[in-house]
Tab-separated table of C-alpha atoms in Angstrom:
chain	number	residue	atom	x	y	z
A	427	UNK	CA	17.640	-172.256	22.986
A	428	UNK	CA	21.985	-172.134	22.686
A	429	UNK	CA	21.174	-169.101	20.397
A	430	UNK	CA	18.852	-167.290	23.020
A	431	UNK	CA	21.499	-167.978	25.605
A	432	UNK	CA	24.670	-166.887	23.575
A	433	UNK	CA	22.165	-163.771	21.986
A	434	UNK	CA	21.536	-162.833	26.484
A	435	UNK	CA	25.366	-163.356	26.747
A	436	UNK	CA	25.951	-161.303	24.530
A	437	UNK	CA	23.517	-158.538	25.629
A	438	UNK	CA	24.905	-158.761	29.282
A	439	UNK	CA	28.645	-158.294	27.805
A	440	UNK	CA	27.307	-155.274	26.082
A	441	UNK	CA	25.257	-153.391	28.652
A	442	UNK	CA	28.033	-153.922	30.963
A	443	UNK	CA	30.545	-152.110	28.824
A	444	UNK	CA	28.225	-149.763	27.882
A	445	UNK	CA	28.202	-148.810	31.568
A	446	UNK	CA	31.352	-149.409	32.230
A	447	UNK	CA	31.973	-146.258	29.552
A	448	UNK	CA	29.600	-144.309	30.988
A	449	UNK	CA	30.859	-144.351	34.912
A	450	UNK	CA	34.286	-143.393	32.733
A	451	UNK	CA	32.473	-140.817	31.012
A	452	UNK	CA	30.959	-139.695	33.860
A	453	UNK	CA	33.917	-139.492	36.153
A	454	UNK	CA	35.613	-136.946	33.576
A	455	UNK	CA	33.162	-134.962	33.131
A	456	UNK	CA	32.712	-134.386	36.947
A	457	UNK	CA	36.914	-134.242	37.091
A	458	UNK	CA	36.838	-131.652	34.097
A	459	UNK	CA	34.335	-129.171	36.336
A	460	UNK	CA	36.422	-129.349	39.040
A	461	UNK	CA	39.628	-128.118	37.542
A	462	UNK	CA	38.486	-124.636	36.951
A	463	UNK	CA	37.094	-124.720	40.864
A	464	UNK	CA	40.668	-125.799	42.160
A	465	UNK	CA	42.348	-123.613	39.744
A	466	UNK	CA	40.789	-120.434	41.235
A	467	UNK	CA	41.022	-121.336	44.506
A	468	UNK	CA	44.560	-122.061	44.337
A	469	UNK	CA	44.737	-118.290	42.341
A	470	UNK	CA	42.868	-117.034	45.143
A	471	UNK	CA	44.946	-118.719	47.815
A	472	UNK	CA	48.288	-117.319	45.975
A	473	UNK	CA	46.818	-114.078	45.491
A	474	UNK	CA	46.220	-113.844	48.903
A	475	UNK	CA	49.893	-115.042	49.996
A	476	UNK	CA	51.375	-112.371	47.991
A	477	UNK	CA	49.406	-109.913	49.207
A	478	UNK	CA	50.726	-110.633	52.684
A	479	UNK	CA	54.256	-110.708	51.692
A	480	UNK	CA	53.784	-108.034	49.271
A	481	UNK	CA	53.255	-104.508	50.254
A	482	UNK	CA	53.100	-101.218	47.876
A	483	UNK	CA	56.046	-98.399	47.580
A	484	UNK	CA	55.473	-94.745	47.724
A	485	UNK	CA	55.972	-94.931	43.958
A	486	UNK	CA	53.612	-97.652	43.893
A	487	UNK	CA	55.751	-100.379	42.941
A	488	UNK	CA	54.509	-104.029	44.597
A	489	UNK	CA	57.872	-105.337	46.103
A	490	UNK	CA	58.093	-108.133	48.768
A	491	UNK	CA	58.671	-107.747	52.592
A	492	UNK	CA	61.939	-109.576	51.821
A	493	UNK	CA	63.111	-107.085	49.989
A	494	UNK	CA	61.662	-104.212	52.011
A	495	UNK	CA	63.487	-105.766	55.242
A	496	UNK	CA	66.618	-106.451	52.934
A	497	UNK	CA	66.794	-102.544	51.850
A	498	UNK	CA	66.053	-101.560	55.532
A	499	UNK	CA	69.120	-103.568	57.099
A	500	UNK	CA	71.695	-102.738	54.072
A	501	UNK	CA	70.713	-98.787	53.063
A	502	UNK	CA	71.827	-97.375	50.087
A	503	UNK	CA	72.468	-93.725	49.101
A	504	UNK	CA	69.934	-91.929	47.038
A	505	UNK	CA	71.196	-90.594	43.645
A	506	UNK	CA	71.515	-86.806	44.422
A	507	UNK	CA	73.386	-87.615	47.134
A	508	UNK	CA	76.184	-89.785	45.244
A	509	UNK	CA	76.908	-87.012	43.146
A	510	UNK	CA	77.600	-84.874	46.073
A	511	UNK	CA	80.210	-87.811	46.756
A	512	UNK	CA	81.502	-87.502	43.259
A	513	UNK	CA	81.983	-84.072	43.214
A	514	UNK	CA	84.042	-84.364	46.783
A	515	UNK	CA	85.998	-86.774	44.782
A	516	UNK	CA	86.861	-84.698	41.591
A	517	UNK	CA	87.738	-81.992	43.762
A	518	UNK	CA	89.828	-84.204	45.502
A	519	UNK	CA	92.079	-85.552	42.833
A	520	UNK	CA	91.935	-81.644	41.102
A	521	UNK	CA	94.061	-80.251	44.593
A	522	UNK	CA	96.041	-83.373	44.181
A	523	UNK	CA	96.905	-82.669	40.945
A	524	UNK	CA	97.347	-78.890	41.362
A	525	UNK	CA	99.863	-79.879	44.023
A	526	UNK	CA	101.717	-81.989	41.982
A	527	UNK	CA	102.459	-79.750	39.400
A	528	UNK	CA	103.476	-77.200	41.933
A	529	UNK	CA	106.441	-79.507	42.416
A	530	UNK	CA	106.472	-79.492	38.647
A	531	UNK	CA	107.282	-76.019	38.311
A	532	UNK	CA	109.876	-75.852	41.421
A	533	UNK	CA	111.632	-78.904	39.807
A	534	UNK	CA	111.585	-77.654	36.325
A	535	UNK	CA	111.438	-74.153	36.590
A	536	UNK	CA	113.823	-71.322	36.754
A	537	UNK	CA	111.918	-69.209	39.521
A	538	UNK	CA	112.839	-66.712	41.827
A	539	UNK	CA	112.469	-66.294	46.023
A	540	UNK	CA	108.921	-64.655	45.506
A	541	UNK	CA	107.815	-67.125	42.624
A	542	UNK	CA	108.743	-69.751	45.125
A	543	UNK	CA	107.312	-68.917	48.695
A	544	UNK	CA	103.947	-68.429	46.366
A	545	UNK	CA	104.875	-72.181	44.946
A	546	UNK	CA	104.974	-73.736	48.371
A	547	UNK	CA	101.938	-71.297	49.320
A	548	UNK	CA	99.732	-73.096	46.848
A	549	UNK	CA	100.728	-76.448	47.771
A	550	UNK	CA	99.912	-75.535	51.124
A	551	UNK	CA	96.494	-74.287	49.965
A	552	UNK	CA	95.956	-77.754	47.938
A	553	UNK	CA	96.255	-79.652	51.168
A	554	UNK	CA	93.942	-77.510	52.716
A	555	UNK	CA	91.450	-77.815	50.269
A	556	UNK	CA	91.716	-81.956	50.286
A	557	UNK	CA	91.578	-81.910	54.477
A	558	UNK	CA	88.525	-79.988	53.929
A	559	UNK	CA	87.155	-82.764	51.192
A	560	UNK	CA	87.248	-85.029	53.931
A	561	UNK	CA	86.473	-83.282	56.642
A	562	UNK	CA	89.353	-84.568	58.491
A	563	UNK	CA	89.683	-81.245	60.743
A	564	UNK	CA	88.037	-79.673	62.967
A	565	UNK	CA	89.728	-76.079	61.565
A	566	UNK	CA	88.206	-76.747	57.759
A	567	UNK	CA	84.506	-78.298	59.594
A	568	UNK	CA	84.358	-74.960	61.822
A	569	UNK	CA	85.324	-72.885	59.692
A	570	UNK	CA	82.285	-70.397	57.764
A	571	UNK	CA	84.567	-69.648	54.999
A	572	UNK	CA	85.549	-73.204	53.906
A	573	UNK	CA	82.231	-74.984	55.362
A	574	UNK	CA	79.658	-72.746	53.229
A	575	UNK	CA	79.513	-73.931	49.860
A	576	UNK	CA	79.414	-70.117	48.444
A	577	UNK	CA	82.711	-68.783	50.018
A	578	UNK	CA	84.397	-72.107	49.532
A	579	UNK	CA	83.301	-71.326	46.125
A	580	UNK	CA	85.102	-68.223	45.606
A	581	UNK	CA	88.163	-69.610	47.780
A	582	UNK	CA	88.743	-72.248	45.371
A	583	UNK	CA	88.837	-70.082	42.339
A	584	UNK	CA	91.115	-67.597	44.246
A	585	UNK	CA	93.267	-71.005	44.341
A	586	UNK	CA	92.985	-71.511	40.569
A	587	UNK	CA	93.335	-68.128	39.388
A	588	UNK	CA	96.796	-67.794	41.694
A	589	UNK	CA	98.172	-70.785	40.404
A	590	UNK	CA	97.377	-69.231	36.757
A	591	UNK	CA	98.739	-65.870	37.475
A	592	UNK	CA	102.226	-67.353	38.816
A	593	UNK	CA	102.965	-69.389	35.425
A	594	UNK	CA	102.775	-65.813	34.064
A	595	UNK	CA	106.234	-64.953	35.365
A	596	UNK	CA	107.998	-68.000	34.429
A	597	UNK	CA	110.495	-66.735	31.441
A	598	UNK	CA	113.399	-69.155	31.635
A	599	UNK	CA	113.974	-73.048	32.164
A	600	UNK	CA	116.007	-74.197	35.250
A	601	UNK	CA	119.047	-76.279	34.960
A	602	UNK	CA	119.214	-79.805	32.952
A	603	UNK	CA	115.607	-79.094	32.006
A	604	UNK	CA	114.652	-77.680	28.091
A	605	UNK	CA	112.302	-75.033	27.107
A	606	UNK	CA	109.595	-77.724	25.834
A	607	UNK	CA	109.746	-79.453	29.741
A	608	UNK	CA	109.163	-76.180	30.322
A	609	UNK	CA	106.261	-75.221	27.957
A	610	UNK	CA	104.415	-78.831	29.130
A	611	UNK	CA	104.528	-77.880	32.864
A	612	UNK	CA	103.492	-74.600	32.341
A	613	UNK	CA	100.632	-76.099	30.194
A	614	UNK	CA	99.829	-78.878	32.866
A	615	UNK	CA	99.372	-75.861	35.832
A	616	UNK	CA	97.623	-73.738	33.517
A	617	UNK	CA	94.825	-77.107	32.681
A	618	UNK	CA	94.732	-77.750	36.419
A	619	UNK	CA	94.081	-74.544	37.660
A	620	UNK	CA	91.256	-74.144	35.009
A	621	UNK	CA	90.015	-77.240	36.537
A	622	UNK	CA	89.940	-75.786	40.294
A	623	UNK	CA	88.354	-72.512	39.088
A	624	UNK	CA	86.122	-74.925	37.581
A	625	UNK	CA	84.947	-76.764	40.255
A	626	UNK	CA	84.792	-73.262	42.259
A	627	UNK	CA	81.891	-71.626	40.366
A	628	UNK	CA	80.629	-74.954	40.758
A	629	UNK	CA	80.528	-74.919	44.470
A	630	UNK	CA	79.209	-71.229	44.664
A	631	UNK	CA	76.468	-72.072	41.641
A	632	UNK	CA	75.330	-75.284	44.030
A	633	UNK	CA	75.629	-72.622	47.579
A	634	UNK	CA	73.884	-70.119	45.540
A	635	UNK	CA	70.628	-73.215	44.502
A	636	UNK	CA	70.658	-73.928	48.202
A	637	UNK	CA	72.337	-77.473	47.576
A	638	UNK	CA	74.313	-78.005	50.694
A	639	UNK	CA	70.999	-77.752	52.469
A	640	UNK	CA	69.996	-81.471	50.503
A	641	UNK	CA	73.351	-82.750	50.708
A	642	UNK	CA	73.138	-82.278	54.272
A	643	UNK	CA	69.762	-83.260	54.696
A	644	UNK	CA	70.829	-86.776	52.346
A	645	UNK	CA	73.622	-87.053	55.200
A	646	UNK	CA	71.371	-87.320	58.031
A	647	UNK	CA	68.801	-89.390	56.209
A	648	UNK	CA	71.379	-91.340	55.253
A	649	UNK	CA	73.158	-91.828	58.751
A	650	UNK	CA	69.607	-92.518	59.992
A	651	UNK	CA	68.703	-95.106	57.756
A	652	UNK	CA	72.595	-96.955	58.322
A	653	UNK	CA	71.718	-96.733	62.203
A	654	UNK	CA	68.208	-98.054	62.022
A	655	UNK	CA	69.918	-100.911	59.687
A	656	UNK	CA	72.040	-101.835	62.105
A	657	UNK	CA	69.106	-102.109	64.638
A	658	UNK	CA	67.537	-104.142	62.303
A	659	UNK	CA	70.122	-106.713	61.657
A	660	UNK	CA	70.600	-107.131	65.385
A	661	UNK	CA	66.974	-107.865	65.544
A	662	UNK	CA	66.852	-110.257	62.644
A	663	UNK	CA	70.289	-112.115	64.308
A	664	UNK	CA	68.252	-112.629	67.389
A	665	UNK	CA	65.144	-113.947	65.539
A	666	UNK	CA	66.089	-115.405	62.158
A	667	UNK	CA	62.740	-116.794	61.932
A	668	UNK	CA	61.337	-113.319	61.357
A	669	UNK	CA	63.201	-112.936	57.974
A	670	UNK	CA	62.670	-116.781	57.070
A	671	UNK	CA	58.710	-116.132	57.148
A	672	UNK	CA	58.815	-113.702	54.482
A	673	UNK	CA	60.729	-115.693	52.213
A	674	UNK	CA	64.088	-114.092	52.683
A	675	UNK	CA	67.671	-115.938	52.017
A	676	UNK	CA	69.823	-114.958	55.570
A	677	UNK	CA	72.738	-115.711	52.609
């Protein structure tokens, strides 16, 4: 009878861990088939959320609201329109340049009354050309012949071809100065002025491709986008929240 009752002991013990492995059992099983249920509806629930803080570029790039909002308030310049800026600067330092070794020649030069007035007439003409640059007149903006890129063009190689036609009558040295100061000024003027009847054709090549009608088209996209930006950041100050709930850093 103490053997039948150990041997039913025994058998209890067993069945009960027996269950107790399959309710474990069970339990992962049932956890296992859930994970691929919660891991697609969190996908799905992600997917979603970037799709409404997402939205598609005309080049069909997926970028975030954010960043859309961010580019709005803080415009940049397109490419083309850079290099417009560029060139405005190169012809910029060229004048400067050409008027500097204007003074060159005066300085180092043995020149006469005529070589001279035409000295101080370029240097004249190289101021005139960086006013225009930067539009700092009225006389350069309303004016047809230095406002159209074609005629300033041809203006600006006039400039460069005068400056390389008055080194041709420079025979002798002035005083304290030797004939190789001389030869290097005369070189300098005659690399500068190639450099302003440089950028010349390259004005009347861009009038003549129609390129000052996208420059100034760039400049009024440009000045529309910077006004609309600062609309925008006015708005945004007033309602931070709005830039928050897309996931933007005011930082």
């Amino acid at each position: 009878p103490s053997i039948v009752i150990n041997n039913s002991k025994l058998n209890a013990r067993v069945a009960a861990a027996f269950e107790r492995v399959n309710h474990r059992d069970f339990r992962n099983k049932k956890s296992s088939t859930n994970e691929p249920n919660m891991s697609s509806s969190t996908e799905a629930e992600w997917d979603r959320h970037e799709r409404s803080t997402q939205v598609l570029t005309e080049e069909g790039n997926r970028v975030s609201r954010a960043d859309l909002l961010n580019a709005e308030m803080y415009p940049k310049r397109r490419f083309l329109h850079k290099m417009f800026i560029l060139v405005n600067f190169i012809t910029i330092m060229i004048a400067l340049l050409y008027g500097i070794g204007q003074f060159v020649g005066i300085a180092f030069e043995q020149v006469n009354a005529t070589q001279y007035v035409l000295r101080v007439y370029v240097i004249a003409l190289c101021g005139l050309v960086i006013l225009n640059e930067l539009e700092w007149t009225s006389f350069t903006t309303s004016s047809k012949l230095l406002n159209l890129w074609i005629t300033r063009g041809l203006a600006y190689t006039f400039f460069g071809v005068l400056g390389l036609e008055e080194n041709g009558g420079v025979a002798s040295v002035g005083e304290g100065a030797s004939s190789k100061m001389r030869d290097m000024g005369i070189l300098y003027i005659e690399v500068v002025a190639w450099m302003m009847v440089g950028i010349g054709c390259l004005y009347f090549v861009m009038g003549c491709l129609c390129l000052q009608i996208v420059c100034n088209k760039m400049r009024e996209d440009y000045k529309f986008r910077k006004q609309r930006g600062k609309e925008k950041r006015k708005e945004v100050k007033r309602n931070p929240q709005l830039f928050t709930e897309l996931g933007g850093d005011m930082a």
